[in-house]
PDB file of C-alpha atoms in Angstrom:
ATOM      1  CA  MET A   1      29.459 -13.098  -0.620  1.00  0.00           C
ATOM      2  CA  THR A   2      29.691  -9.902  -2.677  1.00  0.00           C
ATOM      3  CA  ALA A   3      26.996  -7.929  -2.588  1.00  0.00           C
ATOM      4  CA  ARG A   4      25.996  -4.451  -4.770  1.00  0.00           C
ATOM      5  CA  ILE A   5      24.773  -1.230  -3.180  1.00  0.00           C
ATOM      6  CA  GLY A   6      23.339   2.212  -4.264  1.00  0.00           C
ATOM      7  CA  GLY A   7      24.846   3.455  -7.280  1.00  0.00           C
ATOM      8  CA  ASN A   8      25.678   6.623  -5.301  1.00  0.00           C
ATOM      9  CA  GLY A   9      27.668   5.085  -2.747  1.00  0.00           C
ATOM     10  CA  PHE A  10      26.654   4.882   1.154  1.00  0.00           C
ATOM     11  CA  SER A  11      25.030   7.944   2.787  1.00  0.00           C
ATOM     12  CA  GLY A  12      23.844   9.051   6.488  1.00  0.00           C
ATOM     13  CA  ASP A  13      21.771  11.574   5.267  1.00  0.00           C
ATOM     14  CA  LYS A  14      19.935   9.294   2.997  1.00  0.00           C
ATOM     15  CA  HIS A  15      17.044  11.286   0.983  1.00  0.00           C
ATOM     16  CA  GLU A  16      14.408   9.533  -1.634  1.00  0.00           C
ATOM     17  CA  GLY A  17      15.666   9.234  -4.979  1.00  0.00           C
ATOM     18  CA  ASP A  18      19.301  10.205  -4.120  1.00  0.00           C
ATOM     19  CA  LYS A  19      20.386   6.433  -5.121  1.00  0.00           C
ATOM     20  CA  THR A  20      22.653   5.745  -1.939  1.00  0.00           C
ATOM     21  CA  THR A  21      22.535   3.217   0.691  1.00  0.00           C
ATOM     22  CA  PRO A  22      21.559   4.066   4.174  1.00  0.00           C
ATOM     23  CA  THR A  23      24.481   3.493   6.477  1.00  0.00           C
ATOM     24  CA  GLY A  24      23.193   1.947  10.018  1.00  0.00           C
ATOM     25  CA  VAL A  25      22.548  -1.145  12.157  1.00  0.00           C
ATOM     26  CA  TYR A  26      18.501  -1.891  10.844  1.00  0.00           C
ATOM     27  CA  ALA A  27      16.205  -4.873  11.513  1.00  0.00           C
ATOM     28  CA  PHE A  28      14.569  -7.060   9.025  1.00  0.00           C
ATOM     29  CA  ASP A  29      10.422  -6.614   8.501  1.00  0.00           C
ATOM     30  CA  ALA A  30       8.535  -9.367   9.668  1.00  0.00           C
ATOM     31  CA  THR A  31       7.422 -10.446   5.951  1.00  0.00           C
ATOM     32  CA  MET A  32       9.849 -11.430   3.273  1.00  0.00           C
ATOM     33  CA  TYR A  33       8.358 -11.046  -0.425  1.00  0.00           C
ATOM     34  CA  GLY A  34       8.760 -12.427  -4.216  1.00  0.00           C
ATOM     35  CA  ILE A  35       7.630 -13.052  -7.519  1.00  0.00           C
ATOM     36  CA  ALA A  36       8.643 -16.576  -6.675  1.00  0.00           C
ATOM     37  CA  ALA A  37       7.218 -19.202  -4.423  1.00  0.00           C
ATOM     38  CA  ASN A  38       8.623 -18.794  -0.948  1.00  0.00           C
ATOM     39  CA  PRO A  39      12.263 -20.528  -1.189  1.00  0.00           C
ATOM     40  CA  GLY A  40      12.328 -22.030   2.400  1.00  0.00           C
ATOM     41  CA  VAL A  41      12.618 -18.753   4.486  1.00  0.00           C
ATOM     42  CA  ARG A  42      11.760 -18.355   7.909  1.00  0.00           C
ATOM     43  CA  TYR A  43       9.742 -15.910   8.470  1.00  0.00           C
ATOM     44  CA  ALA A  44       6.108 -15.174   6.771  1.00  0.00           C
ATOM     45  CA  TYR A  45       6.269 -14.881   2.919  1.00  0.00           C
ATOM     46  CA  HIS A  46       3.810 -13.170   0.603  1.00  0.00           C
ATOM     47  CA  ARG A  47       4.232 -14.126  -3.080  1.00  0.00           C
ATOM     48  CA  VAL A  48       3.585 -10.849  -5.088  1.00  0.00           C
ATOM     49  CA  VAL A  49       0.626 -10.181  -7.090  1.00  0.00           C
ATOM     50  CA  GLN A  50      -0.119  -7.670  -9.748  1.00  0.00           C
ATOM     51  CA  ASP A  51      -1.149  -4.623  -8.110  1.00  0.00           C
ATOM     52  CA  ASP A  52       1.180  -5.363  -5.096  1.00  0.00           C
ATOM     53  CA  TRP A  53       3.419  -1.644  -4.517  1.00  0.00           C
ATOM     54  CA  TRP A  54       5.831  -0.533  -2.741  1.00  0.00           C
ATOM     55  CA  ASP A  55       4.578   2.962  -1.373  1.00  0.00           C
ATOM     56  CA  GLU A  56       7.308   5.367  -2.266  1.00  0.00           C
ATOM     57  CA  ASN A  57       4.838   8.575  -2.490  1.00  0.00           C
ATOM     58  CA  SER A  58       6.177  11.094  -0.322  1.00  0.00           C
ATOM     59  CA  SER A  59       2.836  12.554   0.480  1.00  0.00           C
ATOM     60  CA  SER A  60       0.989   9.360   0.685  1.00  0.00           C
ATOM     61  CA  PRO A  61      -0.567   7.925   4.439  1.00  0.00           C
ATOM     62  CA  GLY A  62       1.110   4.569   3.510  1.00  0.00           C
ATOM     63  CA  TYR A  63       4.555   5.662   2.530  1.00  0.00           C
ATOM     64  CA  ASN A  64       7.383   3.440   2.678  1.00  0.00           C
ATOM     65  CA  THR A  65       5.036   0.432   3.485  1.00  0.00           C
ATOM     66  CA  PHE A  66       3.637  -2.422   1.202  1.00  0.00           C
ATOM     67  CA  HIS A  67       0.254  -1.492  -0.658  1.00  0.00           C
ATOM     68  CA  HIS A  68      -2.055  -3.838  -3.019  1.00  0.00           C
ATOM     69  CA  GLY A  69      -4.591  -1.811  -4.588  1.00  0.00           C
ATOM     70  CA  ALA A  70      -4.265   0.648  -6.899  1.00  0.00           C
ATOM     71  CA  ASN A  71      -0.633   2.737  -7.777  1.00  0.00           C
ATOM     72  CA  PRO A  72       0.034   4.723  -4.770  1.00  0.00           C
ATOM     73  CA  GLY A  73       1.609   7.461  -7.008  1.00  0.00           C
ATOM     74  CA  GLY A  74       4.880   8.944  -6.647  1.00  0.00           C
ATOM     75  CA  PRO A  75       7.998   6.726  -7.303  1.00  0.00           C
ATOM     76  CA  SER A  76       6.175   3.772  -6.181  1.00  0.00           C
ATOM     77  CA  GLU A  77       7.455   0.312  -7.400  1.00  0.00           C
ATOM     78  CA  PRO A  78       4.920  -2.372  -9.286  1.00  0.00           C
ATOM     79  CA  LEU A  79       6.590  -5.274  -7.165  1.00  0.00           C
ATOM     80  CA  TRP A  80       5.408  -7.731  -9.305  1.00  0.00           C
ATOM     81  CA  GLN A  81       7.020  -6.374 -12.472  1.00  0.00           C
ATOM     82  CA  ILE A  82      10.832  -6.156 -11.107  1.00  0.00           C
ATOM     83  CA  SER A  83      12.500  -8.923 -12.472  1.00  0.00           C
ATOM     84  CA  PRO A  84      14.810 -10.687 -11.525  1.00  0.00           C
ATOM     85  CA  GLN A  85      15.819  -7.985  -8.750  1.00  0.00           C
ATOM     86  CA  TYR A  86      12.079  -9.346  -6.605  1.00  0.00           C
ATOM     87  CA  THR A  87      12.371 -12.821  -7.475  1.00  0.00           C
ATOM     88  CA  TYR A  88      12.470 -12.956  -3.807  1.00  0.00           C
ATOM     89  CA  PHE A  89      13.714  -9.944  -1.278  1.00  0.00           C
ATOM     90  CA  ALA A  90      13.713  -8.595   2.431  1.00  0.00           C
ATOM     91  CA  VAL A  91      12.878  -5.294   3.349  1.00  0.00           C
ATOM     92  CA  ILE A  92      15.087  -3.446   5.502  1.00  0.00           C
ATOM     93  CA  ARG A  93      13.636  -1.820   8.115  1.00  0.00           C
ATOM     94  CA  TYR A  94      15.419   1.661   7.198  1.00  0.00           C
ATOM     95  CA  ASN A  95      12.770   4.920   7.512  1.00  0.00           C
ATOM     96  CA  MET A  96      10.344   2.544   9.613  1.00  0.00           C
ATOM     97  CA  PRO A  97       8.095   4.318  10.736  1.00  0.00           C
ATOM     98  CA  ALA A  98       8.508   6.851   8.135  1.00  0.00           C
ATOM     99  CA  THR A  99       9.445  10.352   7.595  1.00  0.00           C
ATOM    100  CA  PRO A 100       8.320  11.551   4.384  1.00  0.00           C
ATOM    101  CA  GLY A 101      11.353  12.208   1.843  1.00  0.00           C
ATOM    102  CA  ARG A 102      13.911  10.252   3.722  1.00  0.00           C
ATOM    103  CA  GLY A 103      13.875   7.045   1.392  1.00  0.00           C
ATOM    104  CA  SER A 104      11.692   4.174   1.085  1.00  0.00           C
ATOM    105  CA  GLY A 105      11.549   0.917  -0.253  1.00  0.00           C
ATOM    106  CA  ILE A 106      15.464  -0.533   0.995  1.00  0.00           C
ATOM    107  CA  PHE A 107      15.562  -4.079   0.295  1.00  0.00           C
ATOM    108  CA  LEU A 108      17.789  -7.125   0.605  1.00  0.00           C
ATOM    109  CA  HIS A 109      17.288  -8.495  -2.939  1.00  0.00           C
ATOM    110  CA  GLN A 110      18.749 -10.205  -6.056  1.00  0.00           C
ATOM    111  CA  SER A 111      21.209  -8.645  -8.315  1.00  0.00           C
ATOM    112  CA  ASN A 112      20.783  -7.636 -11.891  1.00  0.00           C
ATOM    113  CA  GLY A 113      24.536  -7.694 -11.859  1.00  0.00           C
ATOM    114  CA  ASN A 114      24.258  -3.401 -11.615  1.00  0.00           C
ATOM    115  CA  SER A 115      24.751  -0.945  -8.660  1.00  0.00           C
ATOM    116  CA  THR A 116      20.799  -0.345  -7.114  1.00  0.00           C
ATOM    117  CA  LEU A 117      18.977   2.323  -5.661  1.00  0.00           C
ATOM    118  CA  GLY A 118      19.780   2.161  -2.761  1.00  0.00           C
ATOM    119  CA  CYS A 119      18.882  -1.151  -1.879  1.00  0.00           C
ATOM    120  CA  VAL A 120      21.537  -4.403  -0.839  1.00  0.00           C
ATOM    121  CA  SER A 121      21.907  -7.092  -3.791  1.00  0.00           C
ATOM    122  CA  LEU A 122      23.279 -10.519  -4.059  1.00  0.00           C
ATOM    123  CA  PRO A 123      23.607 -13.201  -6.636  1.00  0.00           C
ATOM    124  CA  GLN A 124      20.607 -15.380  -6.142  1.00  0.00           C
ATOM    125  CA  SER A 125      22.162 -18.178  -5.089  1.00  0.00           C
ATOM    126  CA  ASP A 126      23.799 -16.124  -1.681  1.00  0.00           C
ATOM    127  CA  LEU A 127      20.788 -14.328  -1.233  1.00  0.00           C
ATOM    128  CA  VAL A 128      18.402 -17.530  -1.054  1.00  0.00           C
ATOM    129  CA  ALA A 129      21.128 -19.113   0.932  1.00  0.00           C
ATOM    130  CA  LEU A 130      20.421 -16.061   3.393  1.00  0.00           C
ATOM    131  CA  LEU A 131      17.009 -15.746   3.489  1.00  0.00           C
ATOM    132  CA  ARG A 132      16.785 -19.255   4.851  1.00  0.00           C
ATOM    133  CA  TRP A 133      19.421 -18.396   7.202  1.00  0.00           C
ATOM    134  CA  LEU A 134      17.773 -15.719   9.175  1.00  0.00           C
ATOM    135  CA  ASP A 135      15.852 -16.693  11.513  1.00  0.00           C
ATOM    136  CA  PRO A 136      12.948 -14.117  13.395  1.00  0.00           C
ATOM    137  CA  ALA A 137      13.481 -15.509  16.756  1.00  0.00           C
ATOM    138  CA  ALA A 138      16.890 -14.523  16.452  1.00  0.00           C
ATOM    139  CA  ASN A 139      16.205 -10.780  15.707  1.00  0.00           C
ATOM    140  CA  PRO A 140      18.835 -10.356  13.256  1.00  0.00           C
ATOM    141  CA  ARG A 141      20.175  -7.217  12.296  1.00  0.00           C
ATOM    142  CA  ILE A 142      22.048  -5.638   8.850  1.00  0.00           C
ATOM    143  CA  VAL A 143      24.891  -3.288   9.320  1.00  0.00           C
ATOM    144  CA  LEU A 144      25.265  -0.922   6.238  1.00  0.00           C
ATOM    145  CA  SER A 145      28.461   1.039   6.446  1.00  0.00           C
ATOM    146  CA  PRO A 146      31.548   1.618   4.260  1.00  0.00           C
ATOM    147  CA  THR A 147      34.584  -1.145   5.635  1.00  0.00           C
ATOM    148  CA  GLY A 148      36.353   1.812   6.872  1.00  0.00           C
ATOM    149  CA  GLN A 149      33.254   3.163   9.141  1.00  0.00           C
ATOM    150  CA  LEU A 150      32.535  -0.550  10.693  1.00  0.00           C
ATOM    151  CA  SER A 151      33.822   0.558  14.328  1.00  0.00           C
ATOM    152  CA  ARG A 152      31.138   3.497  14.671  1.00  0.00           C
ATOM    153  CA  TYR A 153      28.716  -0.053  15.164  1.00  0.00           C
TER     154      TYR A 153
END
């Protein structure tokens, strides 16, 4: 599968807004999300609605978490408005629990054909196949790294 990453490549020192994808080995969060109905994932699934946000406000107590309600401020993302990227997505557990400013909202989501702001994106058919394949009972991980540095993990 051909994936896209952050426009500024990988980083071992990710911070909010730097457009890099963090290197490392990460789990997936317990809930998957999407604008569309559940495509048949084995994880809990939340179909996003108006006022569903990913809190990317470093000064918020809910930084780097799902939030339903008023805009939590900062660069927080209105999940219901970002299409096609958030048709379906899984949360990569980067910076959880959160350290303010270290980066937030790192997702495995649908590609729009361009680089991401730090997420990993796949074409919709590949993404759906992968999301259906992931089994929370197996405690899956994603390794994010340039090919030449994979041996570090």
